Structures are given as structure tokens and as C-alpha cells.
């Protein structure tokens, strides 16, 4: 077996090389996706000496597509050995053991690609690329569906939040009405009145929207003549009622 020949010893020279088409892949760039093709089992064509490294990734340019290469084909191509960059670039470099670096390899534009031996019939590169593209499109459609579902859920969440806020406002309003009613009952007890006075009931009805306005049963009836003690007692009650109404209005202003 012939010893391996390092590419460093061929730097700056143009030679013909042979190899086997391994597979097609791609990597992300700032402009989008870049398809690549891997050639393995590299040999120097003139001497058939194996090359170190034994494989190389080329950008999938027109020269490969025009030749119609497929996985497993043995090919012959011409390329220049020179300095080039190899490895990953971008944010993912921090988590990778293959950072972008300068190495000696093949030029990015090999020439005269010829198929020396066809492999067992397999999927052409064009069909393989179309298959990969179909997979990418399917994944993109799934992502679009997820985005649409998230938008629908967000809209439902917004509607539910609005309904909850409206319910809270209604609850606070009902609490205020109940507080006003309790305070009115206390005023009635303090004034020793059997029912809420007409003025107090009218204020509560207008403030709460309940329309609560009740009068004493005998308020609309003609008053009967009363004794002096009864008149004094009635005046005292009226005075207390007026004080209670003033307290109620003062409490409303706070």
C-alpha cells in the first residue's frame, strides 16, 4: 500500500485527483443555506497515491451538477491546492469543536469533473436536493401552524382577560351598592325610623341604579292631630333624621 501524501507538500500546485462521491449536505450562512458535497477516498490521479486528509467538502457548484454525479460515483477532477478556511462560523462556534480556521486544501472551484465509474443506480443529486428541500418546506409549514395556533390562543387569552376585568368591575360595583344599603340601614336604626326615609332612599336608588325609594306607609296619608308630647317626639325624630342625612352625604363625599 502506498504511503499517504500530505496536501501541504502540494501547496500552490494544480493536480488531477480521483475520489468517490460520499454524500450531500448543507450549512447555514448569512445569505442562507449553502449545499455541499463530500468526496472521500482521495488519490492523486497520476500516481494513485492516497491523499491526507482522505476526504474533502466542496461547495456544490455547477461543475458537479453538470456532470450529474450521484452518491457512490468515482470521479476525476482538477483542483488547485492552496490556503482556505474550514470549520464552523457564527454563534454556534462556542459550542463546537470545529471552529473556523485556516488550512491547506482544495480551491473552491474544481474543474473538469468527469465520472470514471458509475455506482449502483441510486438517487441523483438533483432528486436528493429536492427531497431535502421538501423536508425543509414541511418543517416550515409545521412551524407556521404552530405560530398560527399561538396567535389564536393569545387572542382567546386576551378575550378571557377582558371578561375577567369586566366581572371584577361588576363585583366592585355590587360591593359598593351593598355598602350603601348597610349604611342606610344603620342611619334608619340611629334615627329610630321604621323604614328608610324618602330622601335617603332616593339617594341610594340614584347612586346604585336599583331605584330603591320607599316611603313610610303613612307618609302619604293625612296627618292626624297630635298631642304636644307627640309633636315634640316627632320634631326630635325629624332632627335626628336630618343629622343622619347630613352624615350620609358627608360619608358619600369621602
mmCIF file of C-alpha atoms in Angstrom:
data_model
loop_
_atom_site.group_PDB
_atom_site.id
_atom_site.type_symbol
_atom_site.label_atom_id
_atom_site.label_comp_id
_atom_site.label_asym_id
_atom_site.label_seq_id
_atom_site.Cartn_x
_atom_site.Cartn_y
_atom_site.Cartn_z
ATOM 1 C CA UNK A 1 0.000 0.000 0.000
ATOM 2 C CA UNK A 2 1.385 3.377 -0.980
ATOM 3 C CA UNK A 3 2.001 5.914 1.817
ATOM 4 C CA UNK A 4 -0.330 8.881 2.154
ATOM 5 C CA UNK A 5 0.677 12.155 0.526
ATOM 6 C CA UNK A 6 0.017 15.312 2.544
ATOM 7 C CA UNK A 7 -1.660 18.209 0.784
ATOM 8 C CA UNK A 8 0.907 20.518 2.388
ATOM 9 C CA UNK A 9 3.542 19.152 0.040
ATOM 10 C CA UNK A 10 1.382 20.117 -2.955
ATOM 11 C CA UNK A 11 0.544 23.695 -1.864
ATOM 12 C CA UNK A 12 0.292 26.099 -4.806
ATOM 13 C CA UNK A 13 0.165 23.290 -7.404
ATOM 14 C CA UNK A 14 -2.664 22.202 -9.711
ATOM 15 C CA UNK A 15 -3.254 18.450 -9.981
ATOM 16 C CA UNK A 16 -5.867 15.918 -11.000
ATOM 17 C CA UNK A 17 -7.456 13.904 -8.231
ATOM 18 C CA UNK A 18 -9.821 10.977 -8.002
ATOM 19 C CA UNK A 19 -12.370 10.227 -5.317
ATOM 20 C CA UNK A 20 -15.771 8.796 -4.527
ATOM 21 C CA UNK A 21 -18.888 10.920 -4.066
ATOM 22 C CA UNK A 22 -19.935 10.329 -0.474
ATOM 23 C CA UNK A 23 -22.988 12.461 0.281
ATOM 24 C CA UNK A 24 -24.607 15.878 0.010
ATOM 25 C CA UNK A 25 -25.185 18.212 2.947
ATOM 26 C CA UNK A 26 -25.540 21.926 3.671
ATOM 27 C CA UNK A 27 -24.673 24.599 6.250
ATOM 28 C CA UNK A 28 -26.125 27.945 7.250
ATOM 29 C CA UNK A 29 -24.612 31.252 6.107
ATOM 30 C CA UNK A 30 -25.566 34.905 6.426
ATOM 31 C CA UNK A 31 -27.096 34.725 2.924
ATOM 32 C CA UNK A 32 -28.995 31.467 3.572
ATOM 33 C CA UNK A 33 -28.202 27.780 3.137
ATOM 34 C CA UNK A 34 -25.131 26.543 1.235
ATOM 35 C CA UNK A 35 -25.242 22.999 -0.198
ATOM 36 C CA UNK A 36 -22.011 20.979 -0.074
ATOM 37 C CA UNK A 37 -20.737 17.672 -1.473
ATOM 38 C CA UNK A 38 -18.226 15.351 0.210
ATOM 39 C CA UNK A 39 -15.586 13.482 -1.851
ATOM 40 C CA UNK A 40 -13.890 10.635 0.033
ATOM 41 C CA UNK A 41 -11.057 8.194 -0.744
ATOM 42 C CA UNK A 42 -8.984 10.931 -2.379
ATOM 43 C CA UNK A 43 -5.998 9.912 -4.550
ATOM 44 C CA UNK A 44 -3.509 11.758 -6.722
ATOM 45 C CA UNK A 45 -4.599 10.692 -10.214
ATOM 46 C CA UNK A 46 -1.141 10.489 -11.825
ATOM 47 C CA UNK A 47 0.463 8.227 -9.178
ATOM 48 C CA UNK A 48 -2.686 6.848 -7.482
ATOM 49 C CA UNK A 49 -1.208 7.802 -4.090
ATOM 50 C CA UNK A 50 -3.750 8.337 -1.331
ATOM 51 C CA UNK A 51 -4.126 11.907 -0.054
ATOM 52 C CA UNK A 52 -4.150 13.102 3.541
ATOM 53 C CA UNK A 53 -6.801 14.152 4.525
ATOM 54 C CA UNK A 54 -8.691 11.361 2.790
ATOM 55 C CA UNK A 55 -11.879 13.391 2.212
ATOM 56 C CA UNK A 56 -12.889 16.968 1.475
ATOM 57 C CA UNK A 57 -16.092 19.025 1.462
ATOM 58 C CA UNK A 58 -16.665 21.135 -1.673
ATOM 59 C CA UNK A 59 -19.385 23.685 -2.274
ATOM 60 C CA UNK A 60 -21.954 22.142 -4.590
ATOM 61 C CA UNK A 61 -21.283 24.241 -7.682
ATOM 62 C CA UNK A 62 -22.439 23.835 -11.278
ATOM 63 C CA UNK A 63 -19.451 21.668 -12.232
ATOM 64 C CA UNK A 64 -20.722 18.843 -10.021
ATOM 65 C CA UNK A 65 -24.345 19.224 -11.093
ATOM 66 C CA UNK A 66 -23.443 19.430 -14.789
ATOM 67 C CA UNK A 67 -21.595 16.105 -14.532
ATOM 68 C CA UNK A 68 -24.711 14.518 -12.983
ATOM 69 C CA UNK A 69 -22.780 12.856 -10.150
ATOM 70 C CA UNK A 70 -24.529 10.526 -7.712
ATOM 71 C CA UNK A 71 -23.593 9.072 -4.353
ATOM 72 C CA UNK A 72 -21.057 6.279 -4.874
ATOM 73 C CA UNK A 73 -19.707 7.501 -8.243
ATOM 74 C CA UNK A 74 -15.923 7.535 -8.734
ATOM 75 C CA UNK A 75 -14.956 10.886 -10.209
ATOM 76 C CA UNK A 76 -11.933 12.657 -11.664
ATOM 77 C CA UNK A 77 -11.463 16.384 -11.159
ATOM 78 C CA UNK A 78 -8.782 19.075 -11.387
ATOM 79 C CA UNK A 79 -8.153 21.462 -8.493
ATOM 80 C CA UNK A 80 -5.514 23.768 -7.038
ATOM 81 C CA UNK A 81 -4.023 23.077 -3.611
ATOM 82 C CA UNK A 82 -3.985 26.328 -1.620
ATOM 83 C CA UNK A 83 -4.809 28.002 1.659
ATOM 84 C CA UNK A 84 -8.533 28.059 2.508
ATOM 85 C CA UNK A 85 -10.816 28.212 5.532
ATOM 86 C CA UNK A 86 -12.584 25.273 7.102
ATOM 87 C CA UNK A 87 -14.971 24.765 10.028
ATOM 88 C CA UNK A 88 -17.996 26.443 11.555
ATOM 89 C CA UNK A 89 -18.547 30.168 11.881
ATOM 90 C CA UNK A 90 -21.085 32.222 13.794
ATOM 91 C CA UNK A 91 -22.757 31.921 17.246
ATOM 92 C CA UNK A 92 -22.652 28.103 17.225
ATOM 93 C CA UNK A 93 -18.814 28.118 17.280
ATOM 94 C CA UNK A 94 -18.796 28.457 21.079
ATOM 95 C CA UNK A 95 -20.409 25.022 21.455
ATOM 96 C CA UNK A 96 -18.445 23.310 18.694
ATOM 97 C CA UNK A 97 -15.061 21.585 18.488
ATOM 98 C CA UNK A 98 -14.761 22.575 14.811
ATOM 99 C CA UNK A 99 -14.204 26.363 14.738
ATOM 100 C CA UNK A 100 -13.414 28.304 11.588
ATOM 101 C CA UNK A 101 -9.675 28.074 10.824
ATOM 102 C CA UNK A 102 -7.162 28.459 8.018
ATOM 103 C CA UNK A 103 -5.882 25.220 6.464
ATOM 104 C CA UNK A 104 -4.328 23.905 3.255
ATOM 105 C CA UNK A 105 -6.910 22.294 0.993
ATOM 106 C CA UNK A 106 -8.556 22.445 -2.393
ATOM 107 C CA UNK A 107 -9.739 25.545 -4.174
ATOM 108 C CA UNK A 108 -13.453 26.202 -4.062
ATOM 109 C CA UNK A 109 -13.834 25.808 -7.864
ATOM 110 C CA UNK A 110 -12.587 22.437 -9.147
ATOM 111 C CA UNK A 111 -12.523 21.955 -12.918
ATOM 112 C CA UNK A 112 -13.106 19.175 -15.420
ATOM 113 C CA UNK A 113 -15.311 16.940 -13.293
ATOM 114 C CA UNK A 114 -15.643 13.576 -15.045
ATOM 115 C CA UNK A 115 -17.366 10.389 -13.877
ATOM 116 C CA UNK A 116 -14.927 7.450 -14.112
ATOM 117 C CA UNK A 117 -17.256 4.760 -12.788
ATOM 118 C CA UNK A 118 -20.934 4.798 -12.041
ATOM 119 C CA UNK A 119 -22.123 3.455 -8.751
ATOM 120 C CA UNK A 120 -25.116 1.197 -8.298
ATOM 121 C CA UNK A 121 -28.143 3.175 -9.508
ATOM 122 C CA UNK A 122 -29.214 5.468 -6.699
ATOM 123 C CA UNK A 123 -30.860 8.779 -6.143
ATOM 124 C CA UNK A 124 -29.395 11.575 -8.321
ATOM 125 C CA UNK A 125 -28.103 14.645 -6.514
ATOM 126 C CA UNK A 126 -30.863 16.812 -8.001
ATOM 127 C CA UNK A 127 -33.524 14.437 -6.638
ATOM 128 C CA UNK A 128 -31.710 14.233 -3.308
ATOM 129 C CA UNK A 129 -31.678 18.022 -3.056
ATOM 130 C CA UNK A 130 -35.365 18.151 -3.951
ATOM 131 C CA UNK A 131 -36.087 15.625 -1.204
ATOM 132 C CA UNK A 132 -34.164 17.687 1.334
ATOM 133 C CA UNK A 133 -35.982 20.813 0.160
ATOM 134 C CA UNK A 134 -39.347 19.085 0.582
ATOM 135 C CA UNK A 135 -38.384 18.145 4.149
ATOM 136 C CA UNK A 136 -37.408 21.749 4.904
ATOM 137 C CA UNK A 137 -40.685 23.052 3.433
ATOM 138 C CA UNK A 138 -42.656 20.561 5.533
ATOM 139 C CA UNK A 139 -40.855 21.670 8.697
ATOM 140 C CA UNK A 140 -41.507 25.308 7.781
ATOM 141 C CA UNK A 141 -45.236 24.627 7.341
ATOM 142 C CA UNK A 142 -45.348 22.940 10.739
ATOM 143 C CA UNK A 143 -43.700 25.994 12.306
ATOM 144 C CA UNK A 144 -46.247 28.237 10.559
ATOM 145 C CA UNK A 145 -49.082 26.151 12.016
ATOM 146 C CA UNK A 146 -47.601 26.482 15.492
ATOM 147 C CA UNK A 147 -47.321 30.259 15.062
ATOM 148 C CA UNK A 148 -50.979 30.426 13.941
ATOM 149 C CA UNK A 149 -52.098 28.311 16.894
ATOM 150 C CA UNK A 150 -50.155 30.507 19.294
ATOM 151 C CA UNK A 151 -51.813 33.597 17.783
ATOM 152 C CA UNK A 152 -55.275 32.065 18.262
ATOM 153 C CA UNK A 153 -54.510 31.127 21.860
ATOM 154 C CA UNK A 154 -53.200 34.627 22.542
ATOM 155 C CA UNK A 155 -56.428 36.139 21.169
ATOM 156 C CA UNK A 156 -58.574 33.845 23.336
ATOM 157 C CA UNK A 157 -56.456 34.707 26.361
ATOM 158 C CA UNK A 158 -56.968 38.430 25.688
ATOM 159 C CA UNK A 159 -60.746 37.962 25.440
ATOM 160 C CA UNK A 160 -60.829 35.957 28.673
ATOM 161 C CA UNK A 161 -58.760 38.637 30.438
ATOM 162 C CA UNK A 162 -61.243 41.306 29.277
ATOM 163 C CA UNK A 163 -64.199 39.273 30.556
ATOM 164 C CA UNK A 164 -62.488 38.768 33.916
ATOM 165 C CA UNK A 165 -61.817 42.504 34.246
ATOM 166 C CA UNK A 166 -65.457 43.295 33.435
ATOM 167 C CA UNK A 167 -66.587 40.768 36.033
ATOM 168 C CA UNK A 168 -64.302 42.325 38.620
ATOM 169 C CA UNK A 169 -65.693 45.794 37.882
ATOM 170 C CA UNK A 170 -69.269 44.495 38.253
ATOM 171 C CA UNK A 171 -68.337 42.828 41.528
ATOM 172 C CA UNK A 172 -66.834 46.049 42.888
ATOM 173 C CA UNK A 173 -69.998 47.897 41.867
ATOM 174 C CA UNK A 174 -72.180 45.371 43.710
ATOM 175 C CA UNK A 175 -69.964 45.696 46.784
ATOM 176 C CA UNK A 176 -70.434 49.473 46.735
ATOM 177 C CA UNK A 177 -74.229 49.036 46.479
ATOM 178 C CA UNK A 178 -74.235 46.637 49.417
ATOM 179 C CA UNK A 179 -72.128 49.044 51.457
ATOM 180 C CA UNK A 180 -74.555 51.892 50.723
ATOM 181 C CA UNK A 181 -77.522 49.737 51.747
ATOM 182 C CA UNK A 182 -75.868 48.704 55.018
ATOM 183 C CA UNK A 183 -75.057 52.319 55.812
ATOM 184 C CA UNK A 184 -78.658 53.363 55.034
ATOM 185 C CA UNK A 185 -79.972 50.693 57.398
ATOM 186 C CA UNK A 186 -77.679 51.976 60.144
ATOM 187 C CA UNK A 187 -78.952 55.508 59.597
ATOM 188 C CA UNK A 188 -82.524 54.266 59.841
ATOM 189 C CA UNK A 189 -81.754 52.463 63.115
ATOM 190 C CA UNK A 190 -79.987 55.518 64.519
ATOM 191 C CA UNK A 191 -82.980 57.722 63.700
ATOM 192 C CA UNK A 192 -85.409 55.150 65.177
ATOM 193 C CA UNK A 193 -87.361 55.224 61.929
ATOM 194 C CA UNK A 194 -89.298 52.088 60.959
ATOM 195 C CA UNK A 195 -88.270 52.441 57.323
ATOM 196 C CA UNK A 196 -85.623 54.302 55.364
ATOM 197 C CA UNK A 197 -86.563 57.951 54.899
ATOM 198 C CA UNK A 198 -87.636 59.088 51.467
ATOM 199 C CA UNK A 199 -84.568 61.315 50.958
ATOM 200 C CA UNK A 200 -82.085 58.617 51.960
ATOM 201 C CA UNK A 201 -83.805 56.003 49.792
ATOM 202 C CA UNK A 202 -83.811 58.337 46.824
ATOM 203 C CA UNK A 203 -80.029 58.993 47.158
ATOM 204 C CA UNK A 204 -79.321 55.258 47.373
ATOM 205 C CA UNK A 205 -81.564 54.498 44.409
ATOM 206 C CA UNK A 206 -79.896 57.089 42.186
ATOM 207 C CA UNK A 207 -76.360 56.062 43.237
ATOM 208 C CA UNK A 208 -76.784 52.318 42.830
ATOM 209 C CA UNK A 209 -79.212 52.141 39.920
ATOM 210 C CA UNK A 210 -81.579 49.952 41.912
ATOM 211 C CA UNK A 211 -84.320 52.571 42.035
ATOM 212 C CA UNK A 212 -84.865 51.975 45.765
ATOM 213 C CA UNK A 213 -87.257 54.572 47.059
ATOM 214 C CA UNK A 214 -89.743 53.605 49.671
ATOM 215 C CA UNK A 215 -91.813 55.830 51.865
ATOM 216 C CA UNK A 216 -93.327 55.204 55.257
ATOM 217 C CA UNK A 217 -96.754 53.592 54.966
ATOM 218 C CA UNK A 218 -98.496 56.608 56.462
ATOM 219 C CA UNK A 219 -96.374 59.258 54.746
ATOM 220 C CA UNK A 220 -98.936 59.994 52.035
ATOM 221 C CA UNK A 221 -101.900 59.918 54.346
ATOM 222 C CA UNK A 222 -103.316 62.951 56.014
ATOM 223 C CA UNK A 223 -101.741 63.584 59.372
ATOM 224 C CA UNK A 224 -103.985 63.264 62.406
ATOM 225 C CA UNK A 225 -103.959 65.860 65.167
ATOM 226 C CA UNK A 226 -101.286 65.039 67.698
ATOM 227 C CA UNK A 227 -100.697 65.961 71.287
ATOM 228 C CA UNK A 228 -97.927 68.275 72.460
ATOM 229 C CA UNK A 229 -95.775 65.332 73.617
ATOM 230 C CA UNK A 230 -96.257 63.614 70.289
ATOM 231 C CA UNK A 231 -95.303 66.805 68.427
ATOM 232 C CA UNK A 232 -92.084 67.124 70.490
ATOM 233 C CA UNK A 233 -91.247 63.499 69.883
ATOM 234 C CA UNK A 234 -91.851 63.923 66.137
ATOM 235 C CA UNK A 235 -89.671 67.040 65.994
ATOM 236 C CA UNK A 236 -86.878 65.207 67.804
ATOM 237 C CA UNK A 237 -87.086 62.362 65.313
ATOM 238 C CA UNK A 238 -87.024 64.759 62.367
ATOM 239 C CA UNK A 239 -83.979 66.493 63.813
ATOM 240 C CA UNK A 240 -82.207 63.159 64.196
ATOM 241 C CA UNK A 241 -83.191 62.207 60.632
ATOM 242 C CA UNK A 242 -81.708 65.442 59.274
ATOM 243 C CA UNK A 243 -78.460 64.821 61.190
ATOM 244 C CA UNK A 244 -78.378 61.260 59.835
ATOM 245 C CA UNK A 245 -78.890 62.508 56.267
ATOM 246 C CA UNK A 246 -76.053 65.013 56.668
ATOM 247 C CA UNK A 247 -73.771 62.264 57.971
ATOM 248 C CA UNK A 248 -74.764 60.110 54.988
ATOM 249 C CA UNK A 249 -73.930 62.892 52.494
ATOM 250 C CA UNK A 250 -70.630 63.594 54.253
ATOM 251 C CA UNK A 251 -69.779 59.908 54.077
ATOM 252 C CA UNK A 252 -70.608 59.902 50.330
ATOM 253 C CA UNK A 253 -68.191 62.781 49.664
ATOM 254 C CA UNK A 254 -65.255 60.953 51.235
#
